Short mmCIF file of C-alpha atoms in Angstrom, two decimals:
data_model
loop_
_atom_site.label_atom_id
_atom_site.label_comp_id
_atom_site.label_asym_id
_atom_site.label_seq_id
_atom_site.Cartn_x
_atom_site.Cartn_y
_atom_site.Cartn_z
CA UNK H 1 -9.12 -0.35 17.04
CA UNK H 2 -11.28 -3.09 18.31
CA UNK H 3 -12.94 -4.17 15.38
CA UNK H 4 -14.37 -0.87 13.39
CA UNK H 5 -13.65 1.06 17.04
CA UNK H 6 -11.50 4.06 15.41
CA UNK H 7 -10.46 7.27 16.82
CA UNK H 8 -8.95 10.18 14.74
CA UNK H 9 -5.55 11.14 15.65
CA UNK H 10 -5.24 14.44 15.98
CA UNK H 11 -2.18 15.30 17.52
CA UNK H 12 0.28 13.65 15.27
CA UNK H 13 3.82 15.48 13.53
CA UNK H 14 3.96 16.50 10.41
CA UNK H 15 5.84 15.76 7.79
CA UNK H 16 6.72 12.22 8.79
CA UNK H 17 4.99 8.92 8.21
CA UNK H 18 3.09 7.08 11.31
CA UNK H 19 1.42 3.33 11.10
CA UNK H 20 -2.02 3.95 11.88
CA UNK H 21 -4.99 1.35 11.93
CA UNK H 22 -6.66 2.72 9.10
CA UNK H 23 -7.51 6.05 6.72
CA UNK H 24 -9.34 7.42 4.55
CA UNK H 25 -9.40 5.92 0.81
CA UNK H 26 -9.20 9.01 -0.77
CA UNK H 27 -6.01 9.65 -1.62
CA UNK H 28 -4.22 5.93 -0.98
CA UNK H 29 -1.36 3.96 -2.62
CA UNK H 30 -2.18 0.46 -2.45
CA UNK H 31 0.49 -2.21 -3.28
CA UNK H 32 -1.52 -4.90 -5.87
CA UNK H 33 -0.46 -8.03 -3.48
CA UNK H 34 -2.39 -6.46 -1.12
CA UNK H 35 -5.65 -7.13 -3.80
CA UNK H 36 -4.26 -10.14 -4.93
CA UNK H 37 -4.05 -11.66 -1.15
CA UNK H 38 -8.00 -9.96 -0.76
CA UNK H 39 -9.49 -10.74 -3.43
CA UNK H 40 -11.02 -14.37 -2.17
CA UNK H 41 -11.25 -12.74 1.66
CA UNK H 42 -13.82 -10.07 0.85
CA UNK H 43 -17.47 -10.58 -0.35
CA UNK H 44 -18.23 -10.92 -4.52
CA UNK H 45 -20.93 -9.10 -6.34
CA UNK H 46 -21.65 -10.09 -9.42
CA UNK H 47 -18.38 -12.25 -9.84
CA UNK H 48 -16.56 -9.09 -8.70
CA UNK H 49 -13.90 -8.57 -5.72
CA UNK H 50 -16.07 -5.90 -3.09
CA UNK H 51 -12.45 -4.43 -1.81
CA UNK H 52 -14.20 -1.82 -0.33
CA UNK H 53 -17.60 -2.47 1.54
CA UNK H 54 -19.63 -1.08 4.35
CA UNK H 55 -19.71 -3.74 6.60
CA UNK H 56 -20.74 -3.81 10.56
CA UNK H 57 -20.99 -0.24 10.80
CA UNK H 58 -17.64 0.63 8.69
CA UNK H 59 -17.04 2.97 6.23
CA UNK H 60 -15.98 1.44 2.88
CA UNK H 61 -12.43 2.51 3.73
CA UNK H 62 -12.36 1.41 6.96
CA UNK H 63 -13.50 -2.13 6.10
CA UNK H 64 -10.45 -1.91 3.57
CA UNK H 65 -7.64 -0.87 6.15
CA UNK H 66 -9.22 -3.18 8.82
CA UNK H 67 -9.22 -6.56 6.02
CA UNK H 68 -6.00 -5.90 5.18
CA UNK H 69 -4.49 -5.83 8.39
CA UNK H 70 -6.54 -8.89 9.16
CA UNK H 71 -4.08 -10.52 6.66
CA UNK H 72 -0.81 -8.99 7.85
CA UNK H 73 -0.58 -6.03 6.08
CA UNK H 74 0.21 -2.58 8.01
CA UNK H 75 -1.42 0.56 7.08
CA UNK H 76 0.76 3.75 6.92
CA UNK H 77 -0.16 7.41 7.02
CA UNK H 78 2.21 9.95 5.21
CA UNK H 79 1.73 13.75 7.01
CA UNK H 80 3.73 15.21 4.16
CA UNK H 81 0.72 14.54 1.61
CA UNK H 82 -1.85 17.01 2.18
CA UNK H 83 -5.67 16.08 0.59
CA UNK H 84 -8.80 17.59 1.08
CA UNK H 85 -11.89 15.67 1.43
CA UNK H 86 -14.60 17.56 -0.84
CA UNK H 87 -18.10 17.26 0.36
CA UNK H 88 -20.64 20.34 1.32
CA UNK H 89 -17.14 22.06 1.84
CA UNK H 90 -13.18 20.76 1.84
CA UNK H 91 -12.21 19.04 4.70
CA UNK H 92 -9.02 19.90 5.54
CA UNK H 93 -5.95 18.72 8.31
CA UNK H 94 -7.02 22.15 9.55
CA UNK H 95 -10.21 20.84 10.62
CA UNK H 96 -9.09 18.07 12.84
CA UNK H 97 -6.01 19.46 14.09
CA UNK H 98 -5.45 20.69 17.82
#
């Protein structure tokens, strides 16, 4: 990652759990110091924490993984937890897989 620079990993093993620079928000367990150190690092609307933003050409998930590990938190991806991503169809591990 340099700054919002991300590339897919596609050849990682499963069943194990791999840092990673960031992920989809989709299916993510987020510890609540994580929000508590945010909350006065991201931008307010409406008196309201913006955790998740599209900022500089990120993804609102992406700007989440890449603030957090701005302020020292790593970002971990578990291969054992299988989630779709439902849009026009599922998007599966099958679809980004090698």
């Amino acid at each position: 990652n340099e700054r919002g620079n991300f590339l897919p990993i596609t050849n990682y093993e499963s069943d194990r759990l791999f840092e990673v620079d960031a992920t989809g928000a989709g299916c993510l367990l987020v510890k609540r110091e994580v929000f508590e150190k945010l909350k006065d690092k991201v931008p307010i609307n409406n008196g309201v924490p913006t955790f998740f933003n599209a900022n500089l050409g990120m993804t609102e998930d992406m700007f989440f993984c890449d603030k957090a590990k701005q302020n020292g938190f790593k970002i971990w991806c578990d291969s054992r937890i299988k989630c779709g991503h439902i849009d026009l169809k599922v998007v599966e591990e099958k679809d980004f897989r090698k």
